[in-house]
Amino acid sequence: MANPESRPQPPDGGWGWMVVLAGFIVSGCTAGIFRSLGVFFLTFSQQFHASSAETAWISSILMSVTLFLAPVGTALASTIGFRPTIMWGGVLSAAGYIISGFATRMFHLYLGIGCLTGLGYALTLSSATAIVGQYFTKRRAMANSLTVVGASVASMSFPPLFQYLMDEFGWKGALLIIGGMMLNMIVAGALIRPLEAYRDRKVDNGPGESRMNDSDTVLEPGTAKKCSSAATNFLKTFWAQMDFKVILIPSVALFLASLFMMQFCLLVPGLYIIPRAKQLQIEDYAAASLLSVSSIADLVSRLAVGAIPDNPRFSRFDQYGLSLCLLGITNLLSPLAKTYPALVAYAIAHGAFYGAFIPTSLTCLAELVGPKRLPSAIGILMSIQGFASLAGPPFAGWLFDETQSYDATFLQAGAGFLLAGLLPFLLRLRKKRPADTTEEPKDSPQTVKGDFENETLLVPERETVV
């Protein structure tokens, strides 16, 4: 019998690839579908006679709820297990879309797609990413890459599909079908096998011993005392993730300000590119294909960025800032795109620069705070991004309502991206402290793997001054 107190070792393969498949499905059903919801924008606005600002609240609430509650999803998975957390998240996500299919007011979409589906996304996406990271060590970068590719593959194929579903079944039928697609995350959750179960299945393979001992991870039904203990462990796990002192570090505060401005504008281009194309009298399917083109460029860019070796003369901070600046310039020039070929060129440039900075954001944060404070920093980062996501798209919609032109929304996004990209370069102005030049770091470097992205970092266990 295996020692119950021994820590299970990641198999770095085996059933882990099935866990990667589960993460691929979850990534496609969450981030992939979210990035394709721009197809419904004009339909919702016309159906409920709502302004652009009111319609934008749907995607805004969905993203903000997902980001706000992502730490809750991770803590819940650590308490009751990853499998039930992901499966419940799939049920909630499906319920949100199905209920929205019967909406008669815009407020119903806020509650259904925004709140209920957002809660489901928070439970599934963060938990799936975390369990993939636990199953791999040497191959973690490859596993994470295959997981996040699900979002890119889904966002390539779903926009034309959603347009077809609306043409054939109407927007209500399309939402019902999307709700059915969300149920695939229940299957993905069923593929999750806790590491404790994997360990005991490998060790306890004698006659009559075929059970899977995952009682350390999965909550057993029992008395109210067990439920109370589980709730206490959940609250402790959640609170342990939050160390708000990290925002007092000047370099971290500056970088978080850049991420806030970036997230404030991040959803705007994907949400308004299809309405702008239709306003330019571009056919529906051609307009929907712009999101697919952008997603293809995004995928290629992410793979290319992952292959770029580290260079001390051009750090990840430089890469992050330059990519954001180029993304800002691209959006500032987007009002010049008046034809379909010009919009395709804009979509390619936007996807390429978008995919270039996304993989580096967590890397830069880890270099600033070190491995011990990284979980707290990620939780705070998600909360800040949640606030930004809640305000950004409605503000852009308000600009369109006031100007009756989508040019203003893209100009606002471009200015925000450009300013967010310039802030990281201010970190170069921070000179090293005297202690940094006279003392060697006492802590040995540790390898830090980002759950959401694919880079491997070597950072000392203290604040890294850039």
Short mmCIF file of C-alpha atoms in Angstrom, two decimals:
data_model
loop_
_atom_site.label_atom_id
_atom_site.label_comp_id
_atom_site.label_asym_id
_atom_site.label_seq_id
_atom_site.Cartn_x
_atom_site.Cartn_y
_atom_site.Cartn_z
CA MET A 1 0.00 0.00 0.00
CA ALA A 2 1.29 3.43 -0.86
CA ASN A 3 2.19 5.76 1.94
CA PRO A 4 -0.85 8.04 2.21
CA GLU A 5 1.32 10.99 3.13
CA SER A 6 3.66 10.62 0.17
CA ARG A 7 3.25 13.28 -2.43
CA PRO A 8 2.07 11.91 -5.81
CA GLN A 9 4.58 12.43 -8.58
CA PRO A 10 3.35 13.87 -11.89
CA PRO A 11 3.36 11.08 -14.50
CA ASP A 12 4.49 13.46 -17.28
CA GLY A 13 2.43 11.46 -19.76
CA GLY A 14 0.12 8.48 -19.61
CA TRP A 15 -3.33 9.54 -18.49
CA GLY A 16 -2.00 13.07 -18.37
CA TRP A 17 -2.62 13.37 -22.11
CA MET A 18 -6.29 12.63 -21.49
CA VAL A 19 -6.24 15.45 -18.95
CA VAL A 20 -4.71 17.67 -21.65
CA LEU A 21 -7.58 16.65 -23.95
CA ALA A 22 -10.01 17.69 -21.21
CA GLY A 23 -8.23 21.04 -20.92
CA PHE A 24 -8.38 21.45 -24.70
CA ILE A 25 -12.16 20.91 -24.66
CA VAL A 26 -12.65 23.30 -21.72
CA SER A 27 -10.48 25.98 -23.36
CA GLY A 28 -12.45 25.73 -26.60
CA CYS A 29 -15.84 25.81 -24.88
CA THR A 30 -14.95 28.81 -22.72
CA ALA A 31 -12.43 31.19 -24.28
CA GLY A 32 -13.16 30.00 -27.82
CA ILE A 33 -16.90 30.61 -27.60
CA PHE A 34 -16.45 33.87 -25.71
CA ARG A 35 -14.25 35.27 -28.47
CA SER A 36 -16.95 34.33 -31.01
CA LEU A 37 -19.89 36.06 -29.33
CA GLY A 38 -19.38 39.20 -31.42
CA VAL A 39 -21.48 37.45 -34.08
CA PHE A 40 -24.56 37.99 -31.88
CA PHE A 41 -23.89 41.65 -31.10
CA LEU A 42 -26.07 43.33 -33.73
CA THR A 43 -28.76 40.66 -33.40
CA PHE A 44 -29.13 41.24 -29.67
CA SER A 45 -29.08 45.00 -30.14
CA GLN A 46 -31.83 44.92 -32.78
CA GLN A 47 -33.94 42.25 -31.05
CA PHE A 48 -34.15 44.10 -27.73
CA HIS A 49 -33.91 47.63 -29.16
CA ALA A 50 -30.84 48.23 -27.02
CA SER A 51 -27.97 50.64 -27.49
CA SER A 52 -24.44 49.42 -28.16
CA ALA A 53 -23.44 50.22 -24.59
CA GLU A 54 -26.32 48.14 -23.20
CA THR A 55 -25.53 45.22 -25.51
CA ALA A 56 -21.83 45.32 -24.61
CA TRP A 57 -22.69 44.62 -20.97
CA ILE A 58 -23.32 40.96 -21.90
CA SER A 59 -19.70 40.21 -22.81
CA SER A 60 -18.48 42.60 -20.14
CA ILE A 61 -20.32 40.84 -17.32
CA LEU A 62 -19.33 37.41 -18.66
CA MET A 63 -15.62 38.21 -18.67
CA SER A 64 -15.61 40.09 -15.37
CA VAL A 65 -17.47 37.32 -13.51
CA THR A 66 -15.08 34.75 -14.98
CA LEU A 67 -12.04 36.71 -13.83
CA PHE A 68 -13.43 37.71 -10.44
CA LEU A 69 -14.39 34.16 -9.48
CA ALA A 70 -11.43 32.30 -11.03
CA PRO A 71 -9.61 32.16 -7.65
CA VAL A 72 -12.82 30.80 -6.13
CA GLY A 73 -12.88 28.05 -8.76
CA THR A 74 -9.30 27.06 -8.02
CA ALA A 75 -9.92 27.02 -4.26
CA LEU A 76 -13.10 24.97 -4.70
CA ALA A 77 -11.24 22.46 -6.87
CA SER A 78 -8.57 22.14 -4.17
CA THR A 79 -11.32 21.42 -1.64
CA ILE A 80 -13.80 19.07 -3.32
CA GLY A 81 -11.75 17.92 -6.30
CA PHE A 82 -11.10 19.02 -9.86
CA ARG A 83 -13.49 16.54 -11.46
CA PRO A 84 -16.70 17.65 -9.72
CA THR A 85 -15.72 21.32 -10.00
CA ILE A 86 -15.27 21.14 -13.77
CA MET A 87 -18.42 19.06 -14.25
CA TRP A 88 -20.52 21.49 -12.20
CA GLY A 89 -18.99 24.35 -14.15
CA GLY A 90 -20.08 22.69 -17.39
CA VAL A 91 -23.64 22.37 -16.10
CA LEU A 92 -23.76 26.03 -15.07
CA SER A 93 -22.28 27.19 -18.39
CA ALA A 94 -24.85 25.19 -20.35
CA ALA A 95 -27.68 26.43 -18.14
CA GLY A 96 -26.68 30.05 -18.76
CA TYR A 97 -26.95 29.74 -22.55
CA ILE A 98 -30.11 27.60 -22.45
CA ILE A 99 -31.91 30.03 -20.13
CA SER A 100 -30.80 32.93 -22.33
CA GLY A 101 -32.50 31.23 -25.26
CA PHE A 102 -35.83 32.11 -23.62
CA ALA A 103 -34.87 35.72 -22.85
CA THR A 104 -37.45 38.43 -23.45
CA ARG A 105 -35.40 41.33 -22.08
CA MET A 106 -31.75 42.32 -22.23
CA PHE A 107 -31.56 41.92 -18.46
CA HIS A 108 -32.21 38.19 -18.88
CA LEU A 109 -29.07 37.90 -21.01
CA TYR A 110 -27.11 39.70 -18.32
CA LEU A 111 -28.18 37.07 -15.81
CA GLY A 112 -27.97 34.04 -18.11
CA ILE A 113 -24.90 34.50 -20.31
CA GLY A 114 -23.26 37.10 -18.08
CA CYS A 115 -23.61 35.80 -14.53
CA LEU A 116 -24.53 32.10 -14.76
CA THR A 117 -22.28 31.19 -17.66
CA GLY A 118 -19.54 33.41 -16.20
CA LEU A 119 -19.69 31.41 -12.97
CA GLY A 120 -19.43 28.18 -14.95
CA TYR A 121 -16.45 29.49 -16.90
CA ALA A 122 -14.70 30.48 -13.66
CA LEU A 123 -15.09 26.98 -12.25
CA THR A 124 -13.97 25.14 -15.38
CA LEU A 125 -11.23 27.24 -16.96
CA SER A 126 -9.09 27.86 -13.88
CA SER A 127 -9.51 24.29 -12.61
CA ALA A 128 -8.64 22.68 -15.96
CA THR A 129 -5.53 24.83 -16.29
CA ALA A 130 -4.41 23.97 -12.77
CA ILE A 131 -4.85 20.18 -13.08
CA VAL A 132 -2.91 20.11 -16.36
CA GLY A 133 -0.02 21.83 -14.58
CA GLN A 134 -0.10 19.19 -11.83
CA TYR A 135 0.15 16.27 -14.26
CA PHE A 136 3.33 17.47 -15.98
CA THR A 137 6.78 18.73 -15.06
CA LYS A 138 9.25 18.22 -17.91
CA ARG A 139 6.54 18.39 -20.57
CA ARG A 140 4.45 21.07 -18.89
CA ALA A 141 5.17 23.67 -21.57
CA MET A 142 3.95 21.32 -24.28
CA ALA A 143 0.89 20.31 -22.25
CA ASN A 144 -0.06 23.94 -21.57
CA SER A 145 0.43 24.77 -25.25
CA LEU A 146 -1.90 22.01 -26.36
CA THR A 147 -4.45 23.10 -23.78
CA VAL A 148 -4.65 26.77 -24.77
CA VAL A 149 -4.67 25.88 -28.47
CA GLY A 150 -8.26 24.76 -27.89
CA ALA A 151 -9.36 28.38 -27.62
CA SER A 152 -7.65 29.33 -30.87
CA VAL A 153 -9.03 26.35 -32.78
CA ALA A 154 -12.55 27.03 -31.49
CA SER A 155 -12.44 30.74 -32.25
CA MET A 156 -11.34 29.92 -35.81
CA SER A 157 -14.33 27.72 -36.56
CA PHE A 158 -17.15 29.01 -34.33
CA PRO A 159 -17.88 32.48 -35.82
CA PRO A 160 -19.06 31.15 -39.22
CA LEU A 161 -20.83 28.29 -37.44
CA PHE A 162 -22.71 30.67 -35.14
CA GLN A 163 -23.74 32.79 -38.12
CA TYR A 164 -25.09 29.67 -39.82
CA LEU A 165 -26.99 28.62 -36.69
CA MET A 166 -28.61 32.04 -36.47
CA ASP A 167 -29.63 31.92 -40.13
CA GLU A 168 -31.12 28.43 -39.77
CA PHE A 169 -32.60 28.42 -36.26
CA GLY A 170 -32.68 32.06 -35.17
CA TRP A 171 -30.73 33.51 -32.28
CA LYS A 172 -32.77 31.58 -29.68
CA GLY A 173 -32.14 28.24 -31.37
CA ALA A 174 -28.46 29.11 -31.73
CA LEU A 175 -28.14 29.77 -27.99
CA LEU A 176 -29.86 26.47 -27.18
CA ILE A 177 -27.42 24.61 -29.42
CA ILE A 178 -24.46 26.43 -27.84
CA GLY A 179 -25.83 25.39 -24.44
CA GLY A 180 -25.73 21.79 -25.64
CA MET A 181 -22.14 22.28 -26.76
CA MET A 182 -21.29 23.43 -23.25
CA LEU A 183 -22.28 20.00 -21.92
CA ASN A 184 -19.10 18.63 -23.50
CA MET A 185 -17.30 20.10 -20.50
CA ILE A 186 -19.06 17.50 -18.33
CA VAL A 187 -17.37 14.83 -20.44
CA ALA A 188 -14.09 16.73 -20.10
CA GLY A 189 -14.52 16.80 -16.33
CA ALA A 190 -15.12 13.05 -16.28
CA LEU A 191 -11.69 12.58 -17.88
CA ILE A 192 -10.00 14.21 -14.88
CA ARG A 193 -8.35 11.66 -12.64
CA PRO A 194 -6.86 13.06 -9.40
CA LEU A 195 -3.15 12.45 -8.98
CA GLU A 196 -3.80 10.54 -5.74
CA ALA A 197 -5.96 8.12 -7.68
CA TYR A 198 -3.28 7.76 -10.34
CA ARG A 199 -0.65 6.98 -7.70
CA ASP A 200 -2.75 4.37 -5.89
CA ARG A 201 -3.81 2.73 -9.14
CA LYS A 202 -0.15 2.33 -10.11
CA VAL A 203 0.95 0.97 -6.71
CA ASP A 204 -2.08 -1.00 -5.52
CA ASN A 205 -2.35 -3.44 -8.39
CA GLY A 206 -2.56 -6.65 -6.43
CA PRO A 207 -5.35 -9.25 -6.57
CA GLY A 208 -8.67 -7.76 -5.62
CA GLU A 209 -7.26 -4.25 -5.39
CA SER A 210 -8.69 -2.14 -8.19
CA ARG A 211 -10.06 0.79 -6.21
CA MET A 212 -8.92 4.36 -6.70
CA ASN A 213 -8.09 6.09 -3.44
CA ASP A 214 -8.67 9.76 -4.10
CA SER A 215 -10.28 10.59 -0.79
CA ASP A 216 -7.70 13.30 -0.24
CA THR A 217 -9.05 15.18 -3.23
CA VAL A 218 -12.71 14.24 -3.65
CA LEU A 219 -15.11 15.08 -0.85
CA GLU A 220 -16.92 12.03 0.46
CA PRO A 221 -20.60 12.33 1.36
CA GLY A 222 -21.07 12.29 5.07
CA THR A 223 -22.05 14.25 8.07
CA ALA A 224 -22.57 17.96 8.48
CA LYS A 225 -19.23 18.05 10.28
CA LYS A 226 -17.44 16.99 7.10
CA CYS A 227 -19.27 19.64 5.09
CA SER A 228 -18.34 22.28 7.66
CA SER A 229 -14.72 21.16 7.54
CA ALA A 230 -14.75 21.31 3.73
CA ALA A 231 -16.18 24.85 3.82
CA THR A 232 -13.51 25.91 6.30
CA ASN A 233 -10.75 24.42 4.13
CA PHE A 234 -12.20 26.21 1.11
CA LEU A 235 -12.13 29.60 2.85
CA LYS A 236 -8.60 29.00 4.11
CA THR A 237 -7.41 27.97 0.64
CA PHE A 238 -9.04 30.99 -0.96
CA TRP A 239 -7.68 33.49 1.56
CA ALA A 240 -4.21 31.96 1.40
CA GLN A 241 -4.06 32.86 -2.29
CA MET A 242 -4.46 36.56 -1.62
CA ASP A 243 -1.50 38.64 -0.42
CA PHE A 244 -2.47 42.25 -1.06
CA LYS A 245 0.92 43.57 0.06
CA VAL A 246 2.26 42.65 -3.36
CA ILE A 247 0.62 45.73 -4.90
CA LEU A 248 2.78 47.96 -2.68
CA ILE A 249 5.84 46.99 -4.76
CA PRO A 250 6.27 49.99 -7.13
CA SER A 251 7.29 47.94 -10.15
CA VAL A 252 4.35 45.55 -9.63
CA ALA A 253 1.92 48.46 -9.23
CA LEU A 254 3.17 49.98 -12.49
CA PHE A 255 2.85 46.69 -14.33
CA LEU A 256 -0.65 46.08 -12.93
CA ALA A 257 -1.65 49.55 -14.14
CA SER A 258 -0.49 48.55 -17.62
CA LEU A 259 -2.51 45.33 -17.42
CA PHE A 260 -5.60 47.28 -16.29
CA MET A 261 -5.43 49.60 -19.30
CA MET A 262 -4.76 46.65 -21.59
CA GLN A 263 -7.77 44.70 -20.27
CA PHE A 264 -9.96 47.82 -20.49
CA CYS A 265 -9.48 47.76 -24.27
CA LEU A 266 -8.88 44.04 -24.85
CA LEU A 267 -12.47 42.98 -25.61
CA VAL A 268 -13.32 45.97 -27.81
CA PRO A 269 -11.82 44.94 -31.21
CA GLY A 270 -13.19 41.39 -31.12
CA LEU A 271 -16.61 42.61 -30.03
CA TYR A 272 -17.02 45.41 -32.56
CA ILE A 273 -15.16 44.22 -35.66
CA ILE A 274 -18.19 42.31 -37.00
CA PRO A 275 -20.69 45.17 -36.40
CA ARG A 276 -18.25 47.57 -38.08
CA ALA A 277 -17.88 45.24 -41.07
CA LYS A 278 -21.65 44.95 -41.42
CA GLN A 279 -21.97 48.74 -41.19
CA LEU A 280 -19.60 48.88 -44.18
CA GLN A 281 -22.09 46.68 -46.11
CA ILE A 282 -19.94 43.53 -45.91
CA GLU A 283 -21.84 40.24 -46.18
CA ASP A 284 -22.61 38.39 -42.92
CA TYR A 285 -20.40 35.34 -43.42
CA ALA A 286 -17.51 37.44 -44.69
CA ALA A 287 -17.82 39.65 -41.61
CA ALA A 288 -17.85 36.61 -39.31
CA SER A 289 -14.76 35.23 -41.03
CA LEU A 290 -12.75 38.22 -39.80
CA LEU A 291 -12.72 36.71 -36.31
CA SER A 292 -11.50 33.42 -37.76
CA VAL A 293 -8.69 35.18 -39.63
CA SER A 294 -7.65 37.02 -36.47
CA SER A 295 -7.65 33.76 -34.49
CA ILE A 296 -5.42 32.04 -37.05
CA ALA A 297 -2.90 34.89 -36.84
CA ASP A 298 -3.16 34.75 -33.04
CA LEU A 299 -2.34 31.03 -33.00
CA VAL A 300 0.64 31.38 -35.34
CA SER A 301 1.97 34.31 -33.31
CA ARG A 302 1.72 32.44 -30.02
CA LEU A 303 3.65 29.49 -31.43
CA ALA A 304 6.30 31.82 -32.86
CA VAL A 305 6.70 33.74 -29.59
CA GLY A 306 7.14 30.50 -27.68
CA ALA A 307 10.05 29.58 -29.94
CA ILE A 308 11.90 32.86 -29.37
CA PRO A 309 14.83 32.31 -26.96
CA ASP A 310 15.42 34.65 -24.05
CA ASN A 311 17.69 37.58 -24.85
CA PRO A 312 19.04 39.88 -22.11
CA ARG A 313 19.10 42.80 -24.55
CA PHE A 314 15.43 42.27 -25.47
CA SER A 315 13.66 41.00 -22.38
CA ARG A 316 10.12 39.69 -22.01
CA PHE A 317 9.14 43.13 -20.71
CA ASP A 318 10.41 44.67 -23.95
CA GLN A 319 8.50 42.07 -25.94
CA TYR A 320 5.33 42.72 -23.94
CA GLY A 321 5.59 46.50 -24.30
CA LEU A 322 6.52 46.48 -28.00
CA SER A 323 3.71 44.07 -28.88
CA LEU A 324 1.17 46.25 -27.09
CA CYS A 325 2.48 49.40 -28.79
CA LEU A 326 2.21 47.76 -32.21
CA LEU A 327 -1.28 46.52 -31.31
CA GLY A 328 -2.22 50.08 -30.36
CA ILE A 329 -0.89 51.50 -33.61
CA THR A 330 -2.79 48.83 -35.55
CA ASN A 331 -6.08 49.83 -33.93
CA LEU A 332 -5.35 53.54 -34.36
CA LEU A 333 -4.97 52.90 -38.09
CA SER A 334 -8.03 50.61 -38.31
CA PRO A 335 -10.48 53.40 -39.34
CA LEU A 336 -8.58 53.49 -42.64
CA ALA A 337 -9.80 49.96 -43.40
CA LYS A 338 -13.01 50.46 -45.41
CA THR A 339 -13.01 47.37 -47.65
CA TYR A 340 -13.02 43.65 -46.92
CA PRO A 341 -9.35 43.08 -47.95
CA ALA A 342 -8.30 45.99 -45.75
CA LEU A 343 -10.28 44.56 -42.82
CA VAL A 344 -8.61 41.18 -43.39
CA ALA A 345 -5.22 42.88 -43.21
CA TYR A 346 -6.26 44.59 -39.98
CA ALA A 347 -7.52 41.27 -38.54
CA ILE A 348 -4.20 39.57 -39.35
CA ALA A 349 -2.15 42.36 -37.76
CA HIS A 350 -4.41 42.50 -34.70
CA GLY A 351 -4.25 38.73 -34.19
CA ALA A 352 -0.48 38.62 -34.63
CA PHE A 353 0.28 41.37 -32.09
CA TYR A 354 -2.42 40.08 -29.72
CA GLY A 355 -0.84 36.64 -29.73
CA ALA A 356 2.61 38.15 -29.20
CA PHE A 357 1.89 39.89 -25.88
CA ILE A 358 -0.60 37.50 -24.24
CA PRO A 359 1.98 34.73 -23.51
CA THR A 360 4.40 37.20 -21.89
CA SER A 361 2.09 38.88 -19.35
CA LEU A 362 2.29 36.12 -16.73
CA THR A 363 6.00 35.71 -17.38
CA CYS A 364 6.64 39.38 -16.63
CA LEU A 365 4.52 39.24 -13.48
CA ALA A 366 6.43 36.20 -12.21
CA GLU A 367 9.76 37.95 -12.78
CA LEU A 368 8.57 40.90 -10.72
CA VAL A 369 7.12 39.13 -7.68
CA GLY A 370 9.02 35.83 -7.52
CA PRO A 371 7.59 32.33 -7.11
CA LYS A 372 6.35 32.67 -3.52
CA ARG A 373 4.11 35.62 -4.28
CA LEU A 374 3.05 34.52 -7.75
CA PRO A 375 -0.28 32.87 -6.73
CA SER A 376 -1.31 35.99 -4.81
CA ALA A 377 -0.27 38.23 -7.68
CA ILE A 378 -2.29 36.16 -10.15
CA GLY A 379 -5.39 36.40 -7.96
CA ILE A 380 -5.02 40.17 -7.66
CA LEU A 381 -4.30 40.42 -11.39
CA MET A 382 -7.56 38.62 -12.20
CA SER A 383 -9.52 40.91 -9.90
CA ILE A 384 -8.03 44.01 -11.56
CA GLN A 385 -8.75 42.60 -15.00
CA GLY A 386 -12.29 41.85 -13.87
CA PHE A 387 -12.88 45.53 -13.03
CA ALA A 388 -11.39 46.59 -16.36
CA SER A 389 -13.48 44.08 -18.33
CA LEU A 390 -16.62 45.29 -16.63
CA ALA A 391 -16.11 48.88 -17.79
CA GLY A 392 -14.25 48.67 -21.11
CA PRO A 393 -16.82 47.31 -23.61
CA PRO A 394 -19.77 49.43 -22.33
CA PHE A 395 -17.60 52.56 -22.55
CA ALA A 396 -16.71 51.70 -26.14
CA GLY A 397 -20.41 51.11 -26.86
CA TRP A 398 -21.23 54.49 -25.37
CA LEU A 399 -18.71 56.09 -27.74
CA PHE A 400 -20.52 54.52 -30.70
CA ASP A 401 -23.91 55.64 -29.40
CA GLU A 402 -22.63 59.19 -29.17
CA THR A 403 -20.76 59.30 -32.47
CA GLN A 404 -22.66 56.67 -34.52
CA SER A 405 -19.29 55.51 -35.79
CA TYR A 406 -17.23 52.48 -34.77
CA ASP A 407 -14.08 54.45 -35.58
CA ALA A 408 -14.24 56.05 -32.14
CA THR A 409 -14.32 52.65 -30.40
CA PHE A 410 -11.23 51.41 -32.24
CA LEU A 411 -9.39 54.69 -31.69
CA GLN A 412 -10.10 54.43 -27.96
CA ALA A 413 -8.83 50.83 -27.95
CA GLY A 414 -5.71 51.83 -29.87
CA ALA A 415 -4.89 54.68 -27.49
CA GLY A 416 -5.34 52.39 -24.48
CA PHE A 417 -3.12 49.66 -25.94
CA LEU A 418 -0.44 52.19 -26.82
CA LEU A 419 -0.39 53.71 -23.34
CA ALA A 420 -0.38 50.26 -21.71
CA GLY A 421 2.57 49.29 -23.90
CA LEU A 422 4.60 52.37 -22.99
CA LEU A 423 4.32 51.85 -19.23
CA PRO A 424 6.52 48.70 -19.04
CA PHE A 425 9.41 50.63 -20.58
CA LEU A 426 9.38 52.85 -17.48
CA LEU A 427 10.65 49.82 -15.56
CA ARG A 428 13.96 50.28 -17.33
CA LEU A 429 14.30 53.63 -15.55
CA ARG A 430 14.30 51.88 -12.17
CA LYS A 431 17.94 51.55 -11.20
CA LYS A 432 19.18 48.65 -9.14
CA ARG A 433 19.46 49.11 -5.42
CA PRO A 434 22.97 49.15 -3.94
CA ALA A 435 22.33 45.80 -2.29
CA ASP A 436 21.59 44.26 -5.65
CA THR A 437 25.09 45.10 -6.93
CA THR A 438 27.01 44.04 -3.83
CA GLU A 439 25.16 40.95 -2.67
CA GLU A 440 24.39 37.75 -4.44
CA PRO A 441 20.87 36.37 -4.10
CA LYS A 442 20.72 34.00 -1.18
CA ASP A 443 17.82 32.05 -2.54
CA SER A 444 18.53 29.63 -5.31
CA PRO A 445 16.62 30.12 -8.52
CA GLN A 446 13.51 28.11 -8.98
CA THR A 447 11.72 27.14 -12.09
CA VAL A 448 8.34 28.81 -12.33
CA LYS A 449 5.84 27.48 -14.81
CA GLY A 450 2.91 29.68 -15.82
CA ASP A 451 -0.37 27.76 -15.80
CA PHE A 452 -1.98 29.96 -18.44
CA GLU A 453 1.01 30.32 -20.71
CA ASN A 454 3.98 28.30 -21.81
CA GLU A 455 7.18 30.03 -20.68
CA THR A 456 9.66 28.69 -18.10
CA LEU A 457 11.21 31.24 -15.79
CA LEU A 458 14.25 31.29 -13.54
CA VAL A 459 13.60 33.82 -10.80
CA PRO A 460 15.01 34.20 -7.28
CA GLU A 461 12.71 33.89 -4.30
CA ARG A 462 12.47 37.62 -3.72
CA GLU A 463 11.38 40.66 -5.67
CA THR A 464 13.23 40.95 -8.94
CA VAL A 465 14.06 44.58 -9.73
CA VAL A 466 13.94 45.28 -13.43
#
